C-alpha cells in the first residue's frame, strides 16, 4: 500500500511552519527541511511566471522516479505539500482535509501566532489520525 | 475524481457545530460593555472593536475558503456576492444582499437582513457615537486583506442608531498581489 514520506506546511512568505516525517526514506535534519521548503516556495512561484497559460496557480504535482510531490496552495498563500511513494492515490483530498484541520486546530487557537511555526497538540493528534492508511483510503469517496 | 463545486452558505451552516444564539449575543454584549468600561471613549471602543474584528477576519478567511470550496473570484463584484451570500450565511446564519455598485465596480453596500449581535440591544444616550457591530467591519477588512485586497469598510446605516437596516459599505482601495523578486529588471 502506498505510503506518505513527509508533510510540509509553508506560510505565505515561504517559511516552513510545519514538518512531519512519516517514513525512514529521505529523513532530513531541520536546516535541510527549511532549505527544501524555501526552495519549493521559490520553484512554485517561478512556475506561475513560466506558465504559458494565464492565471496559473503553480505546481500541483511533481512526479519523480522515487517519489511524488503533491502541493496545494490556499487562496491566502499558505502551501501544503506532501512527499509520497509514486502512485499514491487521494493525496489532493488529504491535503484539502489537512487544510481544514489547519483552519480548525491551528487558526482557532488564540495563542497561535500567524505565520509562526505550528506547535498545536490538537493539530498533531488529528493529523496523525488523518494520515493513517485506512483513513486515507476513506477520503477517496 | 472531479473536484467538488462551491457549497452554499445554507449547506455549510447546517453542517458545522452551532452555539446557542443568546449565548453569542450575550457574550458579544459583555465584550462591548467591558470595552466601554475600560476605554471610556466611544471612538476608542469603535477602534478596538474594528481591531478585534480584523484579528478574527485574518483567521476566519482560511476556514471560509476551506469549507465553502469557492474558487478565485474573477472580480470584486463576485467577491462581494460571495461574502454576502456564503460568508454571512455560513458564520452568522443571516442572509445579506449586495447593492449600490459604483461606476468602477470598486464600491458597494452589503445590507444585512438580520443581525444576531444586536438582539435585545438598545443604545443609551451616553453611547450615541458607538458602532455596536463594528467587529463585523473589521472581520471583512481582515479577511479581504489575507486574499490581497486592501479595503475600507464603514457603516452607512445602523438600526441601533435609528435607521431601518444594517448597511455596510465595502470599498476596494487596491489589489496587492504577492510580490516575488524574480523580475529581470530589478
PDB file of C-alpha atoms in Angstrom:
ATOM      1  CA  UNK A   1       0.000   0.000   0.000  1.00  0.00           C
ATOM      2  CA  UNK A   2       1.438   3.379  -1.000  1.00  0.00           C
ATOM      3  CA  UNK A   3       2.810   5.498   1.804  1.00  0.00           C
ATOM      4  CA  UNK A   4       3.426   9.120   2.727  1.00  0.00           C
ATOM      5  CA  UNK A   5       7.027  10.082   3.411  1.00  0.00           C
ATOM      6  CA  UNK A   6       6.604  13.614   4.737  1.00  0.00           C
ATOM      7  CA  UNK A   7       4.300  16.620   5.052  1.00  0.00           C
ATOM      8  CA  UNK A   8       5.309  20.293   4.875  1.00  0.00           C
ATOM      9  CA  UNK A   9       3.316  23.444   5.522  1.00  0.00           C
ATOM     10  CA  UNK A  10       4.773  26.761   4.297  1.00  0.00           C
ATOM     11  CA  UNK A  11       3.468  30.216   5.198  1.00  0.00           C
ATOM     12  CA  UNK A  12       2.883  32.889   2.559  1.00  0.00           C
ATOM     13  CA  UNK A  13       6.447  34.266   2.838  1.00  0.00           C
ATOM     14  CA  UNK A  14       7.959  30.845   2.160  1.00  0.00           C
ATOM     15  CA  UNK A  15       8.975  29.960   5.715  1.00  0.00           C
ATOM     16  CA  UNK A  16       8.436  26.416   6.940  1.00  0.00           C
ATOM     17  CA  UNK A  17       5.853  26.358   9.707  1.00  0.00           C
ATOM     18  CA  UNK A  18       5.254  22.623   9.969  1.00  0.00           C
ATOM     19  CA  UNK A  19       7.180  19.495   9.021  1.00  0.00           C
ATOM     20  CA  UNK A  20       6.271  15.885   9.774  1.00  0.00           C
ATOM     21  CA  UNK A  21       8.233  12.830   8.832  1.00  0.00           C
ATOM     22  CA  UNK A  22       6.393   9.540   8.311  1.00  0.00           C
ATOM     23  CA  UNK A  23       8.915   7.133   6.874  1.00  0.00           C
ATOM     24  CA  UNK A  24      12.588   6.329   7.145  1.00  0.00           C
ATOM     25  CA  UNK A  25      13.122   7.263   3.494  1.00  0.00           C
ATOM     26  CA  UNK A  26      14.533  10.754   2.963  1.00  0.00           C
ATOM     27  CA  UNK A  27      14.831  11.746   6.610  1.00  0.00           C
ATOM     28  CA  UNK A  28      16.386  15.224   6.903  1.00  0.00           C
ATOM     29  CA  UNK A  29      17.610  17.466   9.675  1.00  0.00           C
ATOM     30  CA  UNK A  30      15.885  20.755  10.494  1.00  0.00           C
ATOM     31  CA  UNK A  31      18.129  23.004   8.419  1.00  0.00           C
ATOM     32  CA  UNK A  32      17.658  20.848   5.353  1.00  0.00           C
ATOM     33  CA  UNK A  33      13.902  20.870   5.755  1.00  0.00           C
ATOM     34  CA  UNK A  34      13.963  24.672   5.949  1.00  0.00           C
ATOM     35  CA  UNK A  35      16.033  24.808   2.788  1.00  0.00           C
ATOM     36  CA  UNK A  36      13.775  22.397   0.933  1.00  0.00           C
ATOM     37  CA  UNK A  37      10.746  24.416   1.957  1.00  0.00           C
ATOM     38  CA  UNK A  38      12.139  27.739   0.685  1.00  0.00           C
ATOM     39  CA  UNK A  39      13.335  26.005  -2.450  1.00  0.00           C
ATOM     40  CA  UNK A  40       9.867  24.679  -3.098  1.00  0.00           C
ATOM     41  CA  UNK A  41       8.319  28.071  -2.375  1.00  0.00           C
ATOM     42  CA  UNK A  42      10.572  29.684  -4.993  1.00  0.00           C
ATOM     43  CA  UNK A  43      10.004  26.962  -7.574  1.00  0.00           C
ATOM     44  CA  UNK A  44       6.278  27.210  -7.078  1.00  0.00           C
ATOM     45  CA  UNK A  45       6.404  30.957  -7.668  1.00  0.00           C
ATOM     46  CA  UNK A  46       8.642  30.618 -10.719  1.00  0.00           C
ATOM     47  CA  UNK A  47       6.324  28.009 -12.222  1.00  0.00           C
ATOM     48  CA  UNK A  48       3.476  30.530 -12.076  1.00  0.00           C
ATOM     49  CA  UNK A  49       5.578  33.025 -14.039  1.00  0.00           C
ATOM     50  CA  UNK A  50       6.743  30.425 -16.560  1.00  0.00           C
ATOM     51  CA  UNK A  51       3.291  29.140 -17.326  1.00  0.00           C
ATOM     52  CA  UNK A  52       2.211  29.695 -20.943  1.00  0.00           C
ATOM     53  CA  UNK A  53      -1.359  29.918 -19.695  1.00  0.00           C
ATOM     54  CA  UNK A  54      -2.664  32.959 -17.803  1.00  0.00           C
ATOM     55  CA  UNK A  55      -3.842  32.538 -14.248  1.00  0.00           C
ATOM     56  CA  UNK A  56      -1.702  29.550 -13.425  1.00  0.00           C
ATOM     57  CA  UNK A  57      -1.852  28.649  -9.754  1.00  0.00           C
ATOM     58  CA  UNK A  58       1.516  26.893  -9.624  1.00  0.00           C
ATOM     59  CA  UNK A  59       2.801  23.320  -9.458  1.00  0.00           C
ATOM     60  CA  UNK A  60       0.260  20.811  -8.158  1.00  0.00           C
ATOM     61  CA  UNK A  61       2.114  17.577  -8.810  1.00  0.00           C
ATOM     62  CA  UNK A  62       5.757  16.681  -9.238  1.00  0.00           C
ATOM     63  CA  UNK A  63       6.454  13.090 -10.331  1.00  0.00           C
ATOM     64  CA  UNK A  64       9.929  11.703  -9.915  1.00  0.00           C
ATOM     65  CA  UNK A  65      11.387   8.156 -10.030  1.00  0.00           C
ATOM     66  CA  UNK A  66      11.229   7.515  -6.325  1.00  0.00           C
ATOM     67  CA  UNK A  67       8.559   9.891  -5.087  1.00  0.00           C
ATOM     68  CA  UNK A  68       5.572  12.058  -5.949  1.00  0.00           C
ATOM     69  CA  UNK A  69       5.117  15.535  -4.509  1.00  0.00           C
ATOM     70  CA  UNK A  70       1.562  16.858  -4.279  1.00  0.00           C
ATOM     71  CA  UNK A  71       1.089  20.539  -3.453  1.00  0.00           C
ATOM     72  CA  UNK A  72      -1.989  22.513  -2.501  1.00  0.00           C
ATOM     73  CA  UNK A  73      -1.910  26.298  -2.168  1.00  0.00           C
ATOM     74  CA  UNK A  74      -4.785  28.077  -0.441  1.00  0.00           C
ATOM     75  CA  UNK A  75      -6.023  31.405  -1.772  1.00  0.00           C
ATOM     76  CA  UNK A  76      -4.348  33.010   1.249  1.00  0.00           C
ATOM     77  CA  UNK A  77      -0.921  31.812   0.095  1.00  0.00           C
ATOM     78  CA  UNK A  78      -0.318  29.005   2.587  1.00  0.00           C
ATOM     79  CA  UNK A  79       1.096  25.901   0.884  1.00  0.00           C
ATOM     80  CA  UNK A  80       0.561  22.321   1.997  1.00  0.00           C
ATOM     81  CA  UNK A  81       2.672  19.690   0.283  1.00  0.00           C
ATOM     82  CA  UNK A  82       3.235  16.017   0.813  1.00  0.00           C
ATOM     83  CA  UNK A  83       6.055  13.793  -0.448  1.00  0.00           C
ATOM     84  CA  UNK A  84       4.849  10.252  -1.008  1.00  0.00           C
ATOM     85  CA  UNK A  85       5.514   6.977  -2.824  1.00  0.00           C
ATOM     86  CA  UNK A  86       4.966   7.157  -6.577  1.00  0.00           C
ATOM     87  CA  UNK A  87       1.371   6.395  -7.443  1.00  0.00           C
ATOM     88  CA  UNK A  88      -0.171   7.168  -4.067  1.00  0.00           C
ATOM     89  CA  UNK A  89      -3.847   8.000  -4.524  1.00  0.00           C
ATOM     90  CA  UNK A  90      -6.121  10.597  -2.892  1.00  0.00           C
ATOM     91  CA  UNK A  91      -3.335  12.987  -1.876  1.00  0.00           C
ATOM     92  CA  UNK A  92      -5.272  16.051  -3.104  1.00  0.00           C
ATOM     93  CA  UNK A  93      -8.164  15.142  -0.818  1.00  0.00           C
ATOM     94  CA  UNK A  94      -5.768  14.542   2.038  1.00  0.00           C
ATOM     95  CA  UNK A  95      -4.216  17.973   1.525  1.00  0.00           C
ATOM     96  CA  UNK A  96      -7.658  19.620   1.472  1.00  0.00           C
ATOM     97  CA  UNK A  97      -8.529  17.784   4.661  1.00  0.00           C
ATOM     98  CA  UNK A  98      -5.272  18.891   6.297  1.00  0.00           C
ATOM     99  CA  UNK A  99      -6.179  22.459   5.268  1.00  0.00           C
ATOM    100  CA  UNK A 100      -9.442  22.060   7.177  1.00  0.00           C
ATOM    101  CA  UNK A 101      -7.580  20.716  10.208  1.00  0.00           C
ATOM    102  CA  UNK A 102      -5.251  23.719   9.971  1.00  0.00           C
ATOM    103  CA  UNK A 103      -8.181  26.153   9.931  1.00  0.00           C
ATOM    104  CA  UNK A 104      -9.717  24.445  12.958  1.00  0.00           C
ATOM    105  CA  UNK A 105      -6.879  23.438  15.275  1.00  0.00           C
ATOM    106  CA  UNK A 106      -4.232  25.978  14.374  1.00  0.00           C
ATOM    107  CA  UNK A 107      -6.004  29.185  13.338  1.00  0.00           C
ATOM    108  CA  UNK A 108      -8.658  28.952  16.009  1.00  0.00           C
ATOM    109  CA  UNK A 109      -6.059  28.545  18.720  1.00  0.00           C
ATOM    110  CA  UNK A 110      -5.845  32.090  20.127  1.00  0.00           C
ATOM    111  CA  UNK A 111      -2.285  31.502  21.289  1.00  0.00           C
ATOM    112  CA  UNK A 112      -1.057  30.563  17.840  1.00  0.00           C
ATOM    113  CA  UNK A 113       0.698  33.499  16.178  1.00  0.00           C
ATOM    114  CA  UNK A 114       0.019  33.828  12.473  1.00  0.00           C
ATOM    115  CA  UNK A 115       2.843  32.769  10.141  1.00  0.00           C
ATOM    116  CA  UNK A 116       4.836  31.247  13.044  1.00  0.00           C
ATOM    117  CA  UNK A 117       5.822  27.563  13.425  1.00  0.00           C
ATOM    118  CA  UNK A 118       2.870  25.398  14.404  1.00  0.00           C
ATOM    119  CA  UNK A 119       3.062  23.910  17.887  1.00  0.00           C
ATOM    120  CA  UNK A 120      -0.508  22.761  18.427  1.00  0.00           C
ATOM    121  CA  UNK A 121      -1.006  19.367  20.006  1.00  0.00           C
ATOM    122  CA  UNK A 122      -4.603  19.029  18.819  1.00  0.00           C
ATOM    123  CA  UNK A 123      -3.436  19.593  15.268  1.00  0.00           C
ATOM    124  CA  UNK A 124      -0.775  16.869  15.638  1.00  0.00           C
ATOM    125  CA  UNK A 125      -3.269  14.383  17.061  1.00  0.00           C
ATOM    126  CA  UNK A 126      -5.878  14.936  14.380  1.00  0.00           C
ATOM    127  CA  UNK A 127      -3.244  14.936  11.679  1.00  0.00           C
ATOM    128  CA  UNK A 128      -1.889  11.516  12.753  1.00  0.00           C
ATOM    129  CA  UNK A 129      -5.384  10.121  12.625  1.00  0.00           C
ATOM    130  CA  UNK A 130      -5.914  11.528   9.158  1.00  0.00           C
ATOM    131  CA  UNK A 131      -2.688  10.161   7.764  1.00  0.00           C
ATOM    132  CA  UNK A 132      -3.245   6.590   8.875  1.00  0.00           C
ATOM    133  CA  UNK A 133      -3.622   4.437   5.798  1.00  0.00           C
ATOM    134  CA  UNK A 134      -7.194   3.334   6.186  1.00  0.00           C
ATOM    135  CA  UNK A 135      -8.296   6.951   6.696  1.00  0.00           C
ATOM    136  CA  UNK A 136      -6.518   7.992   3.524  1.00  0.00           C
ATOM    137  CA  UNK A 137      -8.418   5.349   1.589  1.00  0.00           C
ATOM    138  CA  UNK A 138     -11.701   6.537   3.063  1.00  0.00           C
ATOM    139  CA  UNK A 139     -11.067  10.081   1.855  1.00  0.00           C
ATOM    140  CA  UNK A 140     -11.265   8.874  -1.727  1.00  0.00           C
ATOM    141  CA  UNK A 141     -15.050   8.566  -1.604  1.00  0.00           C
TER     142      UNK A 141
ATOM    143  CA  UNK B   1     -12.015  12.415  -9.425  1.00  0.00           C
ATOM    144  CA  UNK B   2     -13.768  15.672 -10.304  1.00  0.00           C
ATOM    145  CA  UNK B   3     -13.210  18.469  -7.774  1.00  0.00           C
ATOM    146  CA  UNK B   4     -16.231  19.368  -5.620  1.00  0.00           C
ATOM    147  CA  UNK B   5     -18.008  22.593  -6.564  1.00  0.00           C
ATOM    148  CA  UNK B   6     -18.587  25.528  -4.200  1.00  0.00           C
ATOM    149  CA  UNK B   7     -21.052  24.827  -1.381  1.00  0.00           C
ATOM    150  CA  UNK B   8     -23.959  27.060  -0.471  1.00  0.00           C
ATOM    151  CA  UNK B   9     -23.977  29.068   2.744  1.00  0.00           C
ATOM    152  CA  UNK B  10     -27.033  27.180   3.988  1.00  0.00           C
ATOM    153  CA  UNK B  11     -25.414  23.794   3.482  1.00  0.00           C
ATOM    154  CA  UNK B  12     -22.278  24.767   5.382  1.00  0.00           C
ATOM    155  CA  UNK B  13     -24.218  26.478   8.167  1.00  0.00           C
ATOM    156  CA  UNK B  14     -26.219  23.292   8.614  1.00  0.00           C
ATOM    157  CA  UNK B  15     -23.114  21.114   8.724  1.00  0.00           C
ATOM    158  CA  UNK B  16     -20.995  22.981  11.282  1.00  0.00           C
ATOM    159  CA  UNK B  17     -21.442  22.858  15.032  1.00  0.00           C
ATOM    160  CA  UNK B  18     -23.560  25.744  16.220  1.00  0.00           C
ATOM    161  CA  UNK B  19     -23.823  27.578  19.519  1.00  0.00           C
ATOM    162  CA  UNK B  20     -26.876  28.948  21.324  1.00  0.00           C
ATOM    163  CA  UNK B  21     -27.706  32.302  19.714  1.00  0.00           C
ATOM    164  CA  UNK B  22     -28.429  34.005  23.021  1.00  0.00           C
ATOM    165  CA  UNK B  23     -25.086  32.924  24.430  1.00  0.00           C
ATOM    166  CA  UNK B  24     -23.454  34.502  21.380  1.00  0.00           C
ATOM    167  CA  UNK B  25     -25.438  37.734  21.743  1.00  0.00           C
ATOM    168  CA  UNK B  26     -24.756  37.942  25.478  1.00  0.00           C
ATOM    169  CA  UNK B  27     -21.032  37.233  25.052  1.00  0.00           C
ATOM    170  CA  UNK B  28     -20.688  39.969  22.468  1.00  0.00           C
ATOM    171  CA  UNK B  29     -22.663  42.348  24.654  1.00  0.00           C
ATOM    172  CA  UNK B  30     -20.366  41.607  27.579  1.00  0.00           C
ATOM    173  CA  UNK B  31     -17.323  42.365  25.414  1.00  0.00           C
ATOM    174  CA  UNK B  32     -18.723  45.735  24.289  1.00  0.00           C
ATOM    175  CA  UNK B  33     -19.737  46.686  27.844  1.00  0.00           C
ATOM    176  CA  UNK B  34     -16.303  45.787  29.170  1.00  0.00           C
ATOM    177  CA  UNK B  35     -14.577  47.802  26.435  1.00  0.00           C
ATOM    178  CA  UNK B  36     -16.744  50.805  27.296  1.00  0.00           C
ATOM    179  CA  UNK B  37     -15.818  50.471  30.954  1.00  0.00           C
ATOM    180  CA  UNK B  38     -12.101  50.058  30.221  1.00  0.00           C
ATOM    181  CA  UNK B  39     -11.693  52.637  27.459  1.00  0.00           C
ATOM    182  CA  UNK B  40     -14.471  55.112  28.296  1.00  0.00           C
ATOM    183  CA  UNK B  41     -14.190  56.915  24.919  1.00  0.00           C
ATOM    184  CA  UNK B  42     -16.724  55.739  22.337  1.00  0.00           C
ATOM    185  CA  UNK B  43     -14.257  56.333  19.476  1.00  0.00           C
ATOM    186  CA  UNK B  44     -11.646  54.158  21.185  1.00  0.00           C
ATOM    187  CA  UNK B  45     -14.186  51.399  21.608  1.00  0.00           C
ATOM    188  CA  UNK B  46     -15.099  51.623  17.926  1.00  0.00           C
ATOM    189  CA  UNK B  47     -11.415  51.283  17.044  1.00  0.00           C
ATOM    190  CA  UNK B  48     -10.915  48.325  19.378  1.00  0.00           C
ATOM    191  CA  UNK B  49     -13.951  46.511  18.011  1.00  0.00           C
ATOM    192  CA  UNK B  50     -12.634  47.021  14.495  1.00  0.00           C
ATOM    193  CA  UNK B  51      -9.199  45.727  15.536  1.00  0.00           C
ATOM    194  CA  UNK B  52     -10.726  42.678  17.208  1.00  0.00           C
ATOM    195  CA  UNK B  53     -12.728  42.044  14.074  1.00  0.00           C
ATOM    196  CA  UNK B  54      -9.573  42.360  11.986  1.00  0.00           C
ATOM    197  CA  UNK B  55      -7.806  39.747  14.110  1.00  0.00           C
ATOM    198  CA  UNK B  56     -10.781  37.437  13.712  1.00  0.00           C
ATOM    199  CA  UNK B  57     -11.035  38.069   9.972  1.00  0.00           C
ATOM    200  CA  UNK B  58      -7.430  37.159   9.178  1.00  0.00           C
ATOM    201  CA  UNK B  59      -8.014  33.710  10.693  1.00  0.00           C
ATOM    202  CA  UNK B  60     -11.592  33.245   9.600  1.00  0.00           C
ATOM    203  CA  UNK B  61     -10.879  33.592   5.908  1.00  0.00           C
ATOM    204  CA  UNK B  62      -8.989  30.277   5.697  1.00  0.00           C
ATOM    205  CA  UNK B  63     -11.870  28.426   7.308  1.00  0.00           C
ATOM    206  CA  UNK B  64     -14.226  30.122   4.894  1.00  0.00           C
ATOM    207  CA  UNK B  65     -12.107  29.064   1.910  1.00  0.00           C
ATOM    208  CA  UNK B  66     -11.649  25.517   3.199  1.00  0.00           C
ATOM    209  CA  UNK B  67     -15.310  24.860   3.947  1.00  0.00           C
ATOM    210  CA  UNK B  68     -17.003  26.720   1.108  1.00  0.00           C
ATOM    211  CA  UNK B  69     -14.748  25.471  -1.687  1.00  0.00           C
ATOM    212  CA  UNK B  70     -15.101  28.700  -3.663  1.00  0.00           C
ATOM    213  CA  UNK B  71     -12.632  29.258  -6.446  1.00  0.00           C
ATOM    214  CA  UNK B  72     -10.759  32.515  -7.045  1.00  0.00           C
ATOM    215  CA  UNK B  73     -13.224  35.334  -7.725  1.00  0.00           C
ATOM    216  CA  UNK B  74     -12.807  36.999 -11.129  1.00  0.00           C
ATOM    217  CA  UNK B  75     -13.644  40.493  -9.939  1.00  0.00           C
ATOM    218  CA  UNK B  76     -14.633  42.475  -6.875  1.00  0.00           C
ATOM    219  CA  UNK B  77     -18.326  42.107  -7.731  1.00  0.00           C
ATOM    220  CA  UNK B  78     -18.042  38.358  -7.335  1.00  0.00           C
ATOM    221  CA  UNK B  79     -16.116  38.826  -4.094  1.00  0.00           C
ATOM    222  CA  UNK B  80     -18.873  40.969  -2.606  1.00  0.00           C
ATOM    223  CA  UNK B  81     -21.556  38.480  -3.684  1.00  0.00           C
ATOM    224  CA  UNK B  82     -19.641  35.605  -2.124  1.00  0.00           C
ATOM    225  CA  UNK B  83     -19.213  37.494   1.163  1.00  0.00           C
ATOM    226  CA  UNK B  84     -22.901  38.363   1.309  1.00  0.00           C
ATOM    227  CA  UNK B  85     -24.392  35.077   0.153  1.00  0.00           C
ATOM    228  CA  UNK B  86     -21.960  32.492   1.518  1.00  0.00           C
ATOM    229  CA  UNK B  87     -19.889  34.222   4.186  1.00  0.00           C
ATOM    230  CA  UNK B  88     -22.580  35.853   6.271  1.00  0.00           C
ATOM    231  CA  UNK B  89     -24.804  32.804   5.919  1.00  0.00           C
ATOM    232  CA  UNK B  90     -22.091  30.401   6.963  1.00  0.00           C
ATOM    233  CA  UNK B  91     -20.884  32.234  10.047  1.00  0.00           C
ATOM    234  CA  UNK B  92     -23.886  34.201  11.301  1.00  0.00           C
ATOM    235  CA  UNK B  93     -26.738  32.331   9.699  1.00  0.00           C
ATOM    236  CA  UNK B  94     -28.097  35.542   8.195  1.00  0.00           C
ATOM    237  CA  UNK B  95     -28.786  36.431   4.603  1.00  0.00           C
ATOM    238  CA  UNK B  96     -27.322  39.547   3.064  1.00  0.00           C
ATOM    239  CA  UNK B  97     -27.543  41.279  -0.288  1.00  0.00           C
ATOM    240  CA  UNK B  98     -25.229  43.478  -2.313  1.00  0.00           C
ATOM    241  CA  UNK B  99     -26.484  46.810  -3.699  1.00  0.00           C
ATOM    242  CA  UNK B 100     -25.335  50.285  -4.746  1.00  0.00           C
ATOM    243  CA  UNK B 101     -22.428  49.475  -7.002  1.00  0.00           C
ATOM    244  CA  UNK B 102     -20.440  52.471  -8.123  1.00  0.00           C
ATOM    245  CA  UNK B 103     -19.401  53.043 -11.758  1.00  0.00           C
ATOM    246  CA  UNK B 104     -15.979  51.391 -11.481  1.00  0.00           C
ATOM    247  CA  UNK B 105     -17.235  48.372  -9.561  1.00  0.00           C
ATOM    248  CA  UNK B 106     -14.974  49.007  -6.579  1.00  0.00           C
ATOM    249  CA  UNK B 107     -17.504  50.157  -4.007  1.00  0.00           C
ATOM    250  CA  UNK B 108     -20.738  48.530  -2.886  1.00  0.00           C
ATOM    251  CA  UNK B 109     -23.138  48.158   0.014  1.00  0.00           C
ATOM    252  CA  UNK B 110     -23.910  44.961   1.850  1.00  0.00           C
ATOM    253  CA  UNK B 111     -27.314  45.008   3.518  1.00  0.00           C
ATOM    254  CA  UNK B 112     -27.958  42.508   6.305  1.00  0.00           C
ATOM    255  CA  UNK B 113     -31.405  41.004   6.627  1.00  0.00           C
ATOM    256  CA  UNK B 114     -30.871  40.267  10.287  1.00  0.00           C
ATOM    257  CA  UNK B 115     -28.169  40.669  12.912  1.00  0.00           C
ATOM    258  CA  UNK B 116     -27.835  38.269  15.849  1.00  0.00           C
ATOM    259  CA  UNK B 117     -25.332  40.567  17.588  1.00  0.00           C
ATOM    260  CA  UNK B 118     -27.978  43.172  18.356  1.00  0.00           C
ATOM    261  CA  UNK B 119     -30.867  41.077  19.674  1.00  0.00           C
ATOM    262  CA  UNK B 120     -32.207  42.782  22.817  1.00  0.00           C
ATOM    263  CA  UNK B 121     -29.789  45.736  22.465  1.00  0.00           C
ATOM    264  CA  UNK B 122     -30.674  49.443  22.778  1.00  0.00           C
ATOM    265  CA  UNK B 123     -28.029  52.164  22.748  1.00  0.00           C
ATOM    266  CA  UNK B 124     -28.241  54.604  25.675  1.00  0.00           C
ATOM    267  CA  UNK B 125     -27.805  58.368  25.135  1.00  0.00           C
ATOM    268  CA  UNK B 126     -24.260  58.248  26.513  1.00  0.00           C
ATOM    269  CA  UNK B 127     -23.141  55.938  23.705  1.00  0.00           C
ATOM    270  CA  UNK B 128     -24.611  57.638  20.695  1.00  0.00           C
ATOM    271  CA  UNK B 129     -21.377  57.583  18.657  1.00  0.00           C
ATOM    272  CA  UNK B 130     -20.882  53.857  19.165  1.00  0.00           C
ATOM    273  CA  UNK B 131     -20.870  51.456  16.221  1.00  0.00           C
ATOM    274  CA  UNK B 132     -22.006  48.451  18.219  1.00  0.00           C
ATOM    275  CA  UNK B 133     -21.346  45.937  15.411  1.00  0.00           C
ATOM    276  CA  UNK B 134     -18.013  47.372  14.380  1.00  0.00           C
ATOM    277  CA  UNK B 135     -16.422  43.960  14.823  1.00  0.00           C
ATOM    278  CA  UNK B 136     -18.145  42.939  11.573  1.00  0.00           C
ATOM    279  CA  UNK B 137     -16.445  45.671   9.569  1.00  0.00           C
ATOM    280  CA  UNK B 138     -13.076  44.564  10.973  1.00  0.00           C
ATOM    281  CA  UNK B 139     -13.774  40.939  10.077  1.00  0.00           C
ATOM    282  CA  UNK B 140     -14.456  41.787   6.435  1.00  0.00           C
ATOM    283  CA  UNK B 141     -11.426  44.065   6.207  1.00  0.00           C
ATOM    284  CA  UNK B 142      -9.123  41.442   7.775  1.00  0.00           C
ATOM    285  CA  UNK B 143     -10.433  38.601   5.676  1.00  0.00           C
ATOM    286  CA  UNK B 144     -10.043  40.500   2.410  1.00  0.00           C
ATOM    287  CA  UNK B 145      -6.552  41.629   3.324  1.00  0.00           C
ATOM    288  CA  UNK B 146      -5.463  37.985   3.540  1.00  0.00           C
ATOM    289  CA  UNK B 147      -6.563  37.492  -0.054  1.00  0.00           C
ATOM    290  CA  UNK B 148      -4.613  40.512  -1.284  1.00  0.00           C
ATOM    291  CA  UNK B 149      -7.333  43.166  -1.206  1.00  0.00           C
ATOM    292  CA  UNK B 150      -6.990  46.362   0.799  1.00  0.00           C
ATOM    293  CA  UNK B 151     -10.447  47.642   1.616  1.00  0.00           C
ATOM    294  CA  UNK B 152     -12.216  50.247   3.701  1.00  0.00           C
ATOM    295  CA  UNK B 153     -15.379  49.040   5.447  1.00  0.00           C
ATOM    296  CA  UNK B 154     -17.738  51.516   7.100  1.00  0.00           C
ATOM    297  CA  UNK B 155     -21.299  51.568   8.404  1.00  0.00           C
ATOM    298  CA  UNK B 156     -23.775  53.520   6.306  1.00  0.00           C
ATOM    299  CA  UNK B 157     -26.916  52.584   8.201  1.00  0.00           C
ATOM    300  CA  UNK B 158     -27.217  51.144  11.682  1.00  0.00           C
ATOM    301  CA  UNK B 159     -30.522  50.050  13.236  1.00  0.00           C
ATOM    302  CA  UNK B 160     -29.282  50.890  16.734  1.00  0.00           C
ATOM    303  CA  UNK B 161     -28.770  54.470  15.595  1.00  0.00           C
ATOM    304  CA  UNK B 162     -32.273  54.807  14.201  1.00  0.00           C
ATOM    305  CA  UNK B 163     -32.035  53.504  10.631  1.00  0.00           C
ATOM    306  CA  UNK B 164     -34.166  50.692   9.235  1.00  0.00           C
ATOM    307  CA  UNK B 165     -31.438  48.211   8.243  1.00  0.00           C
ATOM    308  CA  UNK B 166     -27.766  47.410   8.774  1.00  0.00           C
ATOM    309  CA  UNK B 167     -25.816  48.570   5.740  1.00  0.00           C
ATOM    310  CA  UNK B 168     -22.059  48.211   5.351  1.00  0.00           C
ATOM    311  CA  UNK B 169     -20.104  49.999   2.672  1.00  0.00           C
ATOM    312  CA  UNK B 170     -17.178  47.981   1.314  1.00  0.00           C
ATOM    313  CA  UNK B 171     -14.720  49.944  -0.789  1.00  0.00           C
ATOM    314  CA  UNK B 172     -11.799  48.298  -2.587  1.00  0.00           C
ATOM    315  CA  UNK B 173      -8.738  50.523  -2.218  1.00  0.00           C
ATOM    316  CA  UNK B 174      -6.308  48.356  -4.108  1.00  0.00           C
ATOM    317  CA  UNK B 175      -5.316  44.824  -5.001  1.00  0.00           C
ATOM    318  CA  UNK B 176      -1.882  43.923  -3.632  1.00  0.00           C
ATOM    319  CA  UNK B 177      -0.781  40.575  -5.127  1.00  0.00           C
ATOM    320  CA  UNK B 178       2.195  38.725  -3.610  1.00  0.00           C
ATOM    321  CA  UNK B 179       5.490  40.226  -4.702  1.00  0.00           C
ATOM    322  CA  UNK B 180       8.154  37.840  -5.919  1.00  0.00           C
ATOM    323  CA  UNK B 181      11.596  39.348  -6.534  1.00  0.00           C
ATOM    324  CA  UNK B 182      12.227  37.415  -9.734  1.00  0.00           C
ATOM    325  CA  UNK B 183      11.901  40.142 -12.327  1.00  0.00           C
ATOM    326  CA  UNK B 184      14.916  40.624 -14.634  1.00  0.00           C
ATOM    327  CA  UNK B 185      14.948  44.394 -14.431  1.00  0.00           C
ATOM    328  CA  UNK B 186      15.456  44.535 -10.646  1.00  0.00           C
TER     329      UNK B 186
END
